Amino acid sequence: MTRVAECREHKLQSRRSTPGLSEPSPMIAHLSGTLLSKQATSVILDVGGVGYEVTIPVSTFYDLEDPGSRVQLRIYTHVKEDALQLYGFKTARERELFMRLISVSGIGPKLGITLLSGMSADEMIASIRTNNLARLTLIPGVGRKTAERLVMELREKVASLSSAELEEELGERIMTGAPLPTQDSLRSDVLSALLNLGYQRSSAEKAVSAALDEGGDISMELILRRSLRKLAKA
């Protein structure tokens, strides 16, 4: 055995004998458990007695059951030097779109979640495929250059997603068994969600007020959806 070969073999043996170096750390790709709590952009999921905090887009929030229910989430695990972050999605299609979004230069997981919160998956795909830069740049954090990169790099890559299992938009959910929120608490919760998504406070406050003024039965899902639509038209 040559000296070079001996050195290589020694390095391999060292890695095998060192805990944590022989194999890459496993990535979480799916979680199934009890929903402990949900916010517009995050949930806590109890899986076998362990509570996992998962960042979600607003589209997933709309589609989640009430706390206490059993839910399943598709997971993307983002590993940083000092943290491990989980991003969850209700459907495999939504997760796949997220993966393609963050493959674009300059778009990380946080902006990917904001993109999926700013419009539905179908609208996102349509905007990319039709070069609708004006619509894309309405989303906080997305400037013209970022929108152009999205179109240039993903126009063909999202084509397959546009024809697969188009999701029907959720209707208004009737809440039962829980007290209805007051307008003040609802306003505060929706405003907090919009600020977390990157919208300016003044614009967010106007949108929430306009959404509440429409009247009817109120829930966070409904007022948040109305507010996002008004911000998209601003």
Backbone as JSON, one array per atom type, in Angstrom:
{
  "sequence": "MTRVAECREHKLQSRRSTPGLSEPSPMIAHLSGTLLSKQATSVILDVGGVGYEVTIPVSTFYDLEDPGSRVQLRIYTHVKEDALQLYGFKTARERELFMRLISVSGIGPKLGITLLSGMSADEMIASIRTNNLARLTLIPGVGRKTAERLVMELREKVASLSSAELEEELGERIMTGAPLPTQDSLRSDVLSALLNLGYQRSSAEKAVSAALDEGGDISMELILRRSLRKLAKA",
  "N": [[0.84, -1.19, 0.0], [0.62, 2.19, -0.89], [2.02, 5.28, 0.42], [0.2, 7.43, 0.19], [-2.22, 6.06, -0.09], [-2.31, 4.82, 2.39], [-2.66, 7.03, 4.07], [-5.2, 7.92, 3.28], [-6.75, 5.72, 4.05], [-6.39, 5.79, 6.78], [-7.7, 8.2, 7.44], [-10.34, 7.52, 6.76], [-10.83, 5.48, 8.64], [-10.67, 6.96, 10.98], [-12.9, 8.64, 10.77], [-14.92, 6.74, 10.84], [-14.71, 5.87, 13.46], [-15.33, 8.03, 14.95], [-17.97, 9.47, 16.66], [-20.89, 10.64, 15.05], [-19.64, 11.42, 12.71], [-19.52, 9.42, 10.86], [-21.81, 9.12, 9.34], [-24.16, 11.25, 7.59], [-26.24, 13.62, 9.35], [-29.62, 12.68, 10.02], [-32.36, 13.96, 8.12], [-35.41, 15.58, 8.87], [-38.37, 14.8, 7.28], [-41.06, 14.48, 7.44], [-43.8, 14.92, 9.63], [-46.05, 13.68, 12.05], [-48.64, 14.17, 14.23], [-50.13, 15.56, 17.24], [-51.76, 18.63, 17.05], [-50.74, 21.27, 18.87], [-50.77, 24.07, 19.07], [-51.5, 26.88, 16.91], [-50.36, 29.44, 14.8], [-50.45, 32.16, 12.43], [-48.1, 31.9, 11.01], [-46.68, 29.82, 12.16], [-46.56, 26.65, 13.9], [-47.01, 24.42, 16.7], [-46.24, 21.14, 17.11], [-47.06, 18.14, 18.63], [-45.26, 15.3, 18.84], [-45.13, 12.19, 19.82], [-44.74, 13.06, 22.47], [-42.83, 14.99, 22.23], [-42.43, 18.37, 21.49], [-42.54, 19.97, 18.48], [-41.57, 22.92, 16.94], [-42.73, 24.47, 14.11], [-42.27, 26.32, 11.2], [-44.64, 27.77, 9.03], [-46.32, 28.48, 5.87], [-48.9, 30.94, 5.19], [-50.84, 29.78, 3.61], [-50.86, 27.08, 4.37], [-51.66, 27.38, 7.01], [-54.35, 28.18, 6.66], [-55.43, 25.74, 5.96], [-55.23, 24.02, 8.08], [-56.36, 21.9, 10.77], [-58.2, 22.4, 13.86], [-56.55, 23.2, 17.04], [-55.54, 20.37, 18.96], [-56.27, 18.45, 17.21], [-55.32, 15.64, 15.13], [-52.66, 15.9, 12.94], [-50.81, 15.98, 9.84], [-47.7, 16.91, 8.48], [-45.72, 17.84, 5.72], [-42.25, 18.16, 5.7], [-39.55, 20.45, 5.47], [-36.22, 20.48, 6.28], [-34.05, 22.8, 7.5], [-30.72, 23.34, 7.88], [-28.5, 25.09, 9.86], [-25.42, 26.56, 11.04], [-25.74, 27.12, 13.73], [-28.29, 26.37, 14.36], [-31.31, 24.43, 13.83], [-33.9, 24.44, 11.67], [-37.36, 23.95, 11.07], [-39.64, 23.66, 8.41], [-42.96, 23.57, 7.47], [-45.59, 21.97, 5.54], [-48.87, 21.53, 4.22], [-49.44, 20.0, 1.98], [-47.8, 17.83, -0.39], [-47.32, 18.98, -2.83], [-47.21, 21.72, -2.29], [-44.92, 21.81, -0.71], [-43.04, 21.0, -2.61], [-43.14, 23.15, -4.41], [-42.15, 25.15, -2.73], [-39.52, 24.18, -2.38], [-38.51, 24.55, -4.93], [-38.67, 27.3, -5.15], [-36.77, 28.19, -3.23], [-34.51, 27.34, -4.44], [-33.69, 29.25, -6.12], [-31.33, 31.79, -6.7], [-30.53, 33.93, -4.04], [-32.9, 33.63, -2.66], [-34.0, 32.56, 0.33], [-35.17, 30.22, 2.89], [-36.89, 31.77, 4.6], [-37.84, 33.9, 2.96], [-39.0, 32.31, 1.04], [-41.19, 31.21, 2.43], [-42.61, 33.58, 2.84], [-43.26, 34.22, 0.19], [-45.02, 32.1, -0.48], [-46.99, 32.74, 1.27], [-47.92, 35.12, 0.37], [-49.45, 34.71, -1.89], [-51.59, 32.26, -3.48], [-50.59, 28.86, -4.29], [-51.29, 28.21, -6.94], [-51.62, 30.77, -8.06], [-49.05, 31.77, -7.74], [-47.56, 30.07, -9.4], [-48.77, 30.66, -11.87], [-48.11, 33.39, -12.1], [-45.34, 33.29, -12.33], [-45.02, 31.8, -14.68], [-46.22, 33.41, -16.58], [-44.72, 35.67, -16.59], [-45.37, 37.74, -14.82], [-44.32, 40.24, -13.42], [-45.15, 42.5, -12.03], [-47.13, 41.59, -10.26], [-45.66, 39.78, -8.68], [-43.8, 41.45, -7.41], [-45.32, 42.74, -5.54], [-45.22, 41.36, -3.23], [-43.83, 41.43, 0.0], [-40.34, 42.06, 0.29], [-39.65, 41.17, -2.2], [-38.1, 42.36, -4.85], [-37.71, 43.89, -8.13], [-35.53, 42.66, -9.43], [-35.32, 40.22, -8.06], [-37.8, 39.13, -8.69], [-37.5, 38.86, -11.45], [-35.46, 36.94, -11.53], [-36.85, 34.77, -10.45], [-38.74, 34.26, -12.47], [-37.04, 33.74, -14.68], [-35.49, 31.51, -13.84], [-37.36, 29.62, -13.01], [-39.53, 29.32, -14.73], [-39.88, 27.14, -16.54], [-39.51, 25.04, -14.78], [-41.65, 25.02, -12.98], [-43.75, 24.24, -14.48], [-44.73, 21.61, -14.51], [-45.97, 21.45, -12.04], [-48.17, 23.08, -12.29], [-50.17, 21.66, -13.51], [-50.87, 19.6, -11.9], [-53.03, 18.2, -9.64], [-54.72, 20.54, -8.86], [-55.44, 22.69, -6.27], [-58.45, 23.32, -4.54], [-59.7, 26.44, -3.49], [-59.97, 27.23, -0.08], [-63.08, 27.37, 1.61], [-64.95, 29.52, 3.84], [-64.3, 28.73, 7.17], [-66.32, 27.24, 9.59], [-66.39, 27.92, 12.89], [-66.65, 26.0, 15.77], [-67.54, 25.21, 19.14], [-65.72, 26.85, 20.44], [-64.95, 30.02, 21.9], [-65.92, 33.01, 20.18], [-63.62, 35.28, 18.64], [-62.87, 38.61, 19.79], [-63.2, 41.8, 18.1], [-61.03, 43.45, 18.64], [-58.99, 41.71, 19.61], [-58.75, 40.06, 17.41], [-57.98, 41.86, 15.41], [-55.46, 42.54, 16.39], [-54.1, 40.05, 16.29], [-54.15, 39.41, 13.53], [-52.83, 41.63, 12.45], [-50.3, 41.29, 13.62], [-49.51, 38.93, 12.33], [-49.31, 39.83, 9.66], [-47.27, 41.74, 9.87], [-45.16, 40.06, 10.58], [-44.87, 38.79, 8.18], [-43.69, 40.72, 6.71], [-44.96, 43.02, 5.81], [-45.56, 46.59, 5.69], [-46.38, 48.51, 8.6], [-48.33, 50.6, 8.44], [-49.68, 50.1, 5.99], [-50.59, 47.51, 6.51], [-52.3, 47.9, 8.7], [-54.36, 49.46, 7.54], [-55.36, 47.61, 5.69], [-56.31, 45.55, 7.36], [-58.31, 46.91, 8.78], [-60.06, 47.54, 6.69], [-60.78, 44.98, 5.94], [-62.14, 44.05, 8.2], [-64.26, 45.81, 8.17], [-65.9, 44.82, 6.22], [-67.62, 43.13, 7.41], [-69.89, 40.47, 8.49], [-69.49, 36.97, 9.54], [-66.72, 36.55, 11.68], [-63.37, 35.38, 11.64], [-60.0, 34.46, 12.28], [-58.76, 33.3, 10.06], [-60.41, 34.13, 7.93], [-60.33, 37.0, 8.04], [-57.59, 37.44, 7.76], [-57.17, 36.37, 5.22], [-58.77, 38.13, 3.68], [-57.38, 40.53, 4.2], [-54.86, 40.07, 3.04], [-55.58, 39.87, 0.38], [-56.41, 42.49, -0.11], [-54.03, 43.88, 0.27], [-52.6, 42.88, -1.84], [-53.78, 44.14, -3.94], [-53.11, 46.72, -3.6]],
  "CA": [[0.0, 0.0, 0.0], [1.4, 3.41, -0.98], [1.86, 6.22, 1.55], [-1.05, 8.17, -0.03], [-3.33, 5.15, 0.2], [-2.35, 4.61, 3.84], [-3.24, 8.22, 4.68], [-6.63, 7.91, 3.0], [-7.38, 4.68, 4.86], [-6.36, 6.26, 8.17], [-8.77, 9.2, 7.58], [-11.62, 6.82, 6.75], [-10.99, 4.78, 9.91], [-10.9, 7.98, 12.0], [-14.29, 9.1, 10.64], [-15.81, 5.66, 11.28], [-14.61, 5.72, 14.91], [-15.75, 9.28, 15.6], [-19.45, 9.6, 16.65], [-21.47, 11.76, 14.33], [-18.94, 11.71, 11.47], [-19.59, 8.3, 9.92], [-22.96, 9.28, 8.46], [-24.77, 12.57, 7.74], [-27.39, 13.67, 10.26], [-30.89, 12.46, 9.31], [-33.22, 15.12, 7.93], [-36.83, 15.34, 9.09], [-39.12, 15.05, 6.05], [-42.5, 14.33, 7.68], [-44.19, 14.84, 11.04], [-47.46, 13.35, 12.28], [-48.88, 14.24, 15.66], [-51.23, 16.38, 17.72], [-51.54, 20.06, 16.91], [-50.89, 21.92, 20.18], [-51.16, 25.47, 18.84], [-51.19, 27.35, 15.57], [-50.34, 30.86, 14.48], [-50.5, 32.32, 10.99], [-46.84, 31.51, 10.37], [-45.99, 28.76, 12.88], [-47.36, 25.73, 14.7], [-46.29, 23.49, 17.57], [-46.8, 19.8, 16.88], [-46.62, 17.14, 19.61], [-44.99, 14.0, 18.22], [-44.6, 11.28, 20.83], [-44.33, 13.76, 23.68], [-41.86, 16.03, 21.89], [-43.08, 19.46, 20.77], [-41.75, 20.54, 17.39], [-42.03, 24.2, 16.4], [-42.59, 24.41, 12.65], [-42.68, 27.52, 10.46], [-45.54, 27.41, 7.94], [-46.89, 29.6, 5.12], [-50.3, 31.21, 5.51], [-51.67, 28.82, 2.88], [-50.99, 25.89, 5.21], [-52.47, 27.79, 8.17], [-55.76, 28.13, 6.26], [-55.89, 24.37, 5.74], [-54.99, 23.21, 9.25], [-57.46, 21.65, 11.68], [-58.12, 23.13, 15.12], [-55.67, 22.59, 18.03], [-56.06, 19.14, 19.52], [-56.5, 17.5, 16.13], [-54.17, 14.95, 14.57], [-52.32, 16.48, 11.64], [-49.57, 15.55, 9.21], [-47.05, 17.97, 7.73], [-44.49, 17.58, 4.97], [-41.25, 19.0, 6.34], [-38.22, 20.75, 4.92], [-35.3, 20.76, 7.37], [-32.98, 23.74, 7.12], [-29.65, 23.21, 8.86], [-27.53, 26.18, 9.94], [-24.34, 26.23, 11.96], [-26.16, 27.25, 15.12], [-29.72, 26.07, 14.54], [-32.0, 23.54, 12.9], [-35.24, 25.0, 11.52], [-38.31, 23.1, 10.35], [-40.66, 24.35, 7.62], [-43.98, 22.56, 7.22], [-46.56, 22.21, 4.47], [-49.99, 20.59, 4.29], [-49.43, 19.12, 0.81], [-46.51, 17.57, -1.02], [-47.2, 19.94, -3.93], [-46.8, 22.99, -1.71], [-43.51, 21.64, -0.32], [-42.24, 20.96, -3.82], [-43.04, 24.52, -4.91], [-41.23, 25.83, -1.82], [-38.17, 23.72, -2.69], [-38.09, 25.18, -6.18], [-38.49, 28.72, -4.89], [-35.51, 28.45, -2.51], [-33.38, 26.98, -5.3], [-33.34, 30.47, -6.86], [-30.3, 32.58, -6.04], [-31.01, 35.06, -3.25], [-34.16, 33.31, -1.96], [-33.84, 31.59, 1.39], [-36.43, 29.67, 3.42], [-37.78, 32.8, 5.14], [-38.51, 34.57, 1.85], [-39.83, 31.29, 0.4], [-42.44, 31.17, 3.19], [-43.32, 34.82, 2.54], [-43.8, 34.09, -1.16], [-46.18, 31.21, -0.46], [-48.01, 33.39, 2.09], [-48.42, 36.27, -0.36], [-50.42, 34.3, -2.9], [-51.79, 30.82, -3.51], [-49.65, 28.13, -5.15], [-51.71, 28.35, -8.33], [-51.34, 32.14, -8.51], [-47.6, 31.89, -7.82], [-47.13, 29.37, -10.62], [-49.24, 31.43, -13.02], [-47.34, 34.64, -12.18], [-44.0, 32.96, -12.83], [-45.08, 31.33, -16.06], [-46.67, 34.49, -17.48], [-43.82, 36.81, -16.44], [-46.14, 38.81, -14.16], [-43.43, 40.85, -12.44], [-45.91, 43.45, -11.21], [-47.79, 40.84, -9.18], [-44.64, 39.2, -7.81], [-43.14, 42.49, -6.62], [-46.21, 43.2, -4.48], [-44.91, 40.58, -2.04], [-42.73, 42.06, 0.75], [-39.02, 41.46, 0.13], [-39.43, 40.77, -3.59], [-37.89, 43.47, -5.77], [-37.81, 43.53, -9.54], [-34.47, 41.71, -9.79], [-35.69, 38.91, -7.52], [-38.92, 38.64, -9.51], [-36.94, 38.46, -12.75], [-34.76, 35.65, -11.34], [-37.88, 33.75, -10.28], [-39.28, 33.95, -13.79], [-36.01, 33.18, -15.54], [-35.01, 30.21, -13.38], [-38.41, 28.65, -12.65], [-40.64, 29.28, -15.67], [-40.08, 25.78, -17.03], [-39.48, 24.09, -13.68], [-42.94, 24.94, -12.29], [-44.79, 23.84, -15.44], [-45.34, 20.33, -14.11], [-46.8, 21.65, -10.86], [-49.4, 23.8, -12.63], [-51.19, 20.75, -14.03], [-51.03, 18.48, -10.98], [-53.89, 18.32, -8.45], [-54.99, 21.93, -8.49], [-56.18, 22.72, -5.0], [-59.56, 24.26, -4.47], [-59.55, 27.43, -2.42], [-60.78, 26.93, 1.1], [-64.19, 28.27, 1.94], [-64.9, 30.01, 5.21], [-64.44, 27.64, 8.14], [-67.24, 27.54, 10.69], [-65.75, 27.55, 14.15], [-67.6, 25.53, 16.77], [-66.94, 24.73, 20.38], [-64.73, 27.78, 20.99], [-65.49, 31.38, 21.91], [-65.55, 33.83, 19.03], [-62.69, 36.33, 19.02], [-63.35, 39.97, 19.72], [-62.56, 42.51, 17.0], [-59.73, 43.97, 19.06], [-58.0, 40.63, 19.64], [-58.59, 39.6, 16.04], [-57.18, 42.88, 14.73], [-54.08, 42.42, 16.88], [-53.5, 38.8, 15.8], [-53.95, 39.5, 12.08], [-51.79, 42.63, 12.23], [-49.04, 40.66, 13.98], [-49.16, 38.0, 11.26], [-48.91, 40.6, 8.47], [-45.97, 42.34, 10.15], [-44.19, 38.97, 10.51], [-44.67, 38.48, 6.77], [-42.9, 41.77, 6.1], [-45.73, 44.18, 5.34], [-45.42, 47.81, 6.47], [-47.46, 48.62, 9.58], [-49.41, 51.47, 7.99], [-50.45, 49.38, 4.97], [-51.25, 46.36, 7.14], [-53.42, 48.39, 9.52], [-55.45, 49.84, 6.64], [-55.94, 46.4, 5.1], [-57.08, 44.85, 8.4], [-59.52, 47.69, 9.04], [-60.97, 47.36, 5.56], [-61.28, 43.6, 5.97], [-63.12, 43.96, 9.27], [-65.42, 46.62, 7.8], [-66.78, 44.06, 5.32], [-68.63, 42.5, 8.25], [-70.11, 39.03, 8.41], [-68.84, 36.18, 10.57], [-65.29, 36.84, 11.69], [-62.4, 34.42, 12.14], [-58.67, 34.93, 11.87], [-58.5, 32.84, 8.69], [-61.16, 34.95, 6.98], [-59.82, 38.37, 8.04], [-56.24, 37.4, 7.21], [-57.3, 36.17, 3.77], [-59.25, 39.4, 3.11], [-56.32, 41.54, 4.3], [-53.82, 39.76, 2.04], [-56.12, 40.23, -0.94], [-56.4, 43.95, -0.25], [-52.64, 44.28, 0.12], [-52.17, 42.48, -3.18], [-54.36, 45.09, -4.9], [-52.65, 48.08, -3.28]],
  "C": [[0.88, 1.24, 0.0], [1.13, 4.3, 0.23], [0.56, 7.01, 1.43], [-2.24, 7.33, 0.33], [-3.48, 4.92, 1.68], [-2.99, 5.82, 4.54], [-4.74, 8.27, 4.49], [-7.35, 6.9, 3.89], [-7.44, 5.11, 6.32], [-7.47, 7.28, 8.41], [-10.14, 8.54, 7.62], [-11.88, 6.13, 8.07], [-11.29, 5.77, 11.03], [-12.34, 8.45, 11.97], [-15.24, 8.03, 11.14], [-15.83, 5.55, 12.8], [-15.06, 6.95, 15.67], [-17.26, 9.41, 15.53], [-19.88, 10.83, 15.88], [-20.8, 12.07, 13.01], [-19.07, 10.59, 10.44], [-20.72, 8.46, 8.93], [-23.53, 10.69, 8.64], [-25.96, 12.51, 8.67], [-28.68, 13.47, 9.48], [-31.71, 13.73, 9.24], [-34.67, 14.72, 8.17], [-37.6, 15.72, 7.84], [-40.63, 15.0, 6.27], [-42.74, 14.27, 9.18], [-45.69, 14.56, 11.12], [-47.69, 13.35, 13.78], [-50.08, 15.11, 15.99], [-50.86, 17.86, 17.63], [-51.8, 20.73, 18.26], [-51.34, 23.36, 20.03], [-50.83, 25.84, 17.41], [-51.3, 28.87, 15.51], [-50.35, 30.95, 12.96], [-49.23, 31.83, 10.31], [-46.07, 30.43, 11.14], [-46.98, 27.89, 13.64], [-46.42, 24.99, 15.66], [-46.99, 22.15, 17.48], [-46.2, 18.83, 17.88], [-46.49, 15.79, 18.91], [-44.35, 13.1, 19.28], [-44.09, 11.97, 22.07], [-43.29, 14.84, 23.46], [-42.56, 17.11, 21.07], [-42.16, 20.08, 19.73], [-42.37, 21.86, 16.95], [-41.71, 24.24, 14.91], [-43.09, 25.71, 12.04], [-43.52, 27.1, 9.26], [-45.91, 28.65, 7.13], [-48.35, 29.77, 5.49], [-51.22, 30.22, 4.8], [-51.88, 27.53, 3.67], [-51.83, 26.19, 6.44], [-53.96, 27.71, 7.85], [-56.3, 26.7, 6.29], [-55.71, 23.47, 6.96], [-56.26, 23.05, 10.1], [-57.26, 22.48, 12.96], [-57.12, 22.45, 16.06], [-56.34, 21.41, 18.71], [-56.28, 18.06, 18.49], [-55.19, 16.81, 15.74], [-53.9, 15.51, 13.19], [-51.01, 15.86, 11.14], [-49.01, 16.71, 8.4], [-45.85, 17.41, 6.97], [-43.47, 18.6, 5.45], [-40.03, 19.22, 5.46], [-37.35, 21.15, 6.11], [-34.17, 21.65, 6.88], [-31.94, 23.75, 8.22], [-28.7, 24.4, 8.74], [-26.46, 25.79, 10.96], [-24.81, 26.22, 13.41], [-27.62, 26.9, 15.36], [-30.21, 25.07, 13.48], [-33.44, 24.01, 12.85], [-36.11, 24.09, 10.66], [-39.35, 23.98, 9.66], [-41.68, 23.3, 7.18], [-45.02, 22.99, 6.21], [-47.64, 21.13, 4.53], [-49.96, 19.59, 3.14], [-48.02, 18.95, 0.27], [-46.27, 18.56, -2.16], [-46.7, 21.28, -3.43], [-45.32, 22.93, -1.29], [-42.61, 21.65, -1.55], [-42.08, 22.36, -4.43], [-42.08, 25.33, -4.05], [-39.78, 25.45, -2.15], [-37.65, 24.38, -3.97], [-37.86, 26.68, -5.99], [-37.13, 28.99, -4.23], [-34.3, 27.99, -3.31], [-32.9, 28.2, -6.1], [-32.34, 31.28, -6.04], [-30.91, 33.77, -5.3], [-32.31, 34.81, -2.5], [-33.9, 32.2, -0.95], [-35.18, 31.1, 1.9], [-37.4, 30.72, 3.94], [-38.54, 33.51, 4.03], [-39.4, 33.58, 1.09], [-41.18, 31.17, 1.08], [-43.27, 32.42, 2.91], [-43.96, 34.77, 1.16], [-45.06, 33.24, -1.17], [-47.31, 31.78, 0.41], [-48.65, 34.55, 1.34], [-49.42, 35.95, -1.43], [-50.54, 32.78, -2.88], [-50.76, 30.17, -4.43], [-50.0, 28.3, -6.62], [-51.39, 29.73, -8.88], [-49.84, 32.36, -8.64], [-47.08, 31.26, -9.12], [-47.53, 30.16, -11.86], [-48.43, 32.72, -13.2], [-45.95, 34.4, -12.74], [-44.05, 32.6, -14.3], [-45.49, 32.41, -17.06], [-45.84, 35.76, -17.33], [-44.52, 38.01, -15.81], [-45.3, 39.42, -13.04], [-44.16, 41.81, -11.51], [-46.56, 42.75, -10.03], [-46.77, 40.3, -8.19], [-44.01, 40.25, -6.9], [-44.06, 43.11, -5.57], [-45.93, 42.48, -3.16], [-43.73, 41.23, -1.31], [-41.41, 41.32, 0.54], [-38.69, 41.04, -1.29], [-39.32, 42.03, -4.45], [-37.93, 42.99, -7.21], [-36.75, 42.49, -9.94], [-34.78, 40.31, -9.28], [-36.82, 38.3, -8.33], [-38.42, 38.15, -10.87], [-36.2, 37.12, -12.64], [-35.76, 34.51, -11.17], [-38.41, 33.29, -11.63], [-38.26, 33.22, -14.64], [-35.62, 31.75, -15.15], [-36.11, 29.17, -13.19], [-39.53, 28.51, -13.68], [-40.93, 27.87, -16.17], [-40.2, 24.78, -15.88], [-40.82, 23.97, -12.95], [-44.06, 24.47, -13.21], [-45.49, 22.57, -15.01], [-46.26, 20.5, -12.92], [-48.14, 22.31, -11.21], [-50.51, 22.87, -13.1], [-51.5, 19.61, -13.07], [-51.88, 18.87, -9.77], [-54.09, 19.77, -8.01], [-55.89, 21.96, -7.25], [-57.31, 23.73, -5.05], [-59.36, 25.2, -3.28], [-60.49, 27.1, -1.27], [-61.93, 27.91, 1.25], [-64.05, 28.72, 3.38], [-65.17, 28.85, 6.17], [-65.37, 28.07, 9.27], [-66.63, 27.01, 11.99], [-66.83, 27.14, 15.15], [-66.85, 25.09, 18.02], [-65.9, 25.65, 20.98], [-65.33, 29.18, 20.96], [-65.03, 32.17, 20.7], [-64.6, 34.94, 19.46], [-63.35, 37.69, 18.96], [-62.64, 40.66, 18.55], [-61.18, 43.0, 17.39], [-58.66, 42.89, 19.05], [-57.72, 40.11, 18.24], [-57.71, 40.57, 15.25], [-55.71, 42.73, 15.1], [-53.39, 41.19, 16.31], [-53.2, 38.88, 14.31], [-52.84, 40.5, 11.75], [-50.41, 42.05, 12.53], [-48.57, 39.7, 12.88], [-48.66, 38.73, 10.03], [-47.54, 41.25, 8.67], [-44.87, 41.27, 10.09], [-43.89, 38.58, 9.07], [-43.94, 39.59, 6.02], [-43.65, 42.97, 5.59], [-45.5, 45.38, 6.26], [-46.63, 47.98, 7.39], [-48.62, 49.45, 9.06], [-50.3, 50.79, 6.95], [-51.23, 48.22, 5.57], [-52.45, 46.81, 7.96], [-54.61, 48.79, 8.66], [-56.14, 48.61, 6.07], [-56.8, 45.65, 6.11], [-58.38, 45.6, 8.69], [-60.54, 47.51, 7.93], [-61.58, 45.96, 5.56], [-62.35, 43.43, 7.04], [-64.41, 44.72, 8.92], [-66.39, 45.88, 6.87], [-67.85, 43.31, 6.1], [-68.75, 41.01, 8.07], [-69.45, 38.31, 9.57], [-67.34, 36.42, 10.51], [-64.51, 35.66, 12.26], [-61.05, 34.91, 11.65], [-58.37, 34.54, 10.43], [-59.15, 33.76, 7.67], [-60.59, 36.36, 6.89], [-58.41, 38.43, 7.47], [-56.28, 37.24, 5.69], [-57.76, 37.48, 3.09], [-58.14, 40.45, 3.09], [-55.25, 41.32, 3.25], [-54.29, 40.11, 0.65], [-56.09, 41.73, -1.15], [-54.99, 44.47, -0.42], [-52.11, 43.96, -1.27], [-52.67, 43.46, -4.24], [-53.86, 46.53, -4.71], [-51.63, 48.6, -4.3]]
}
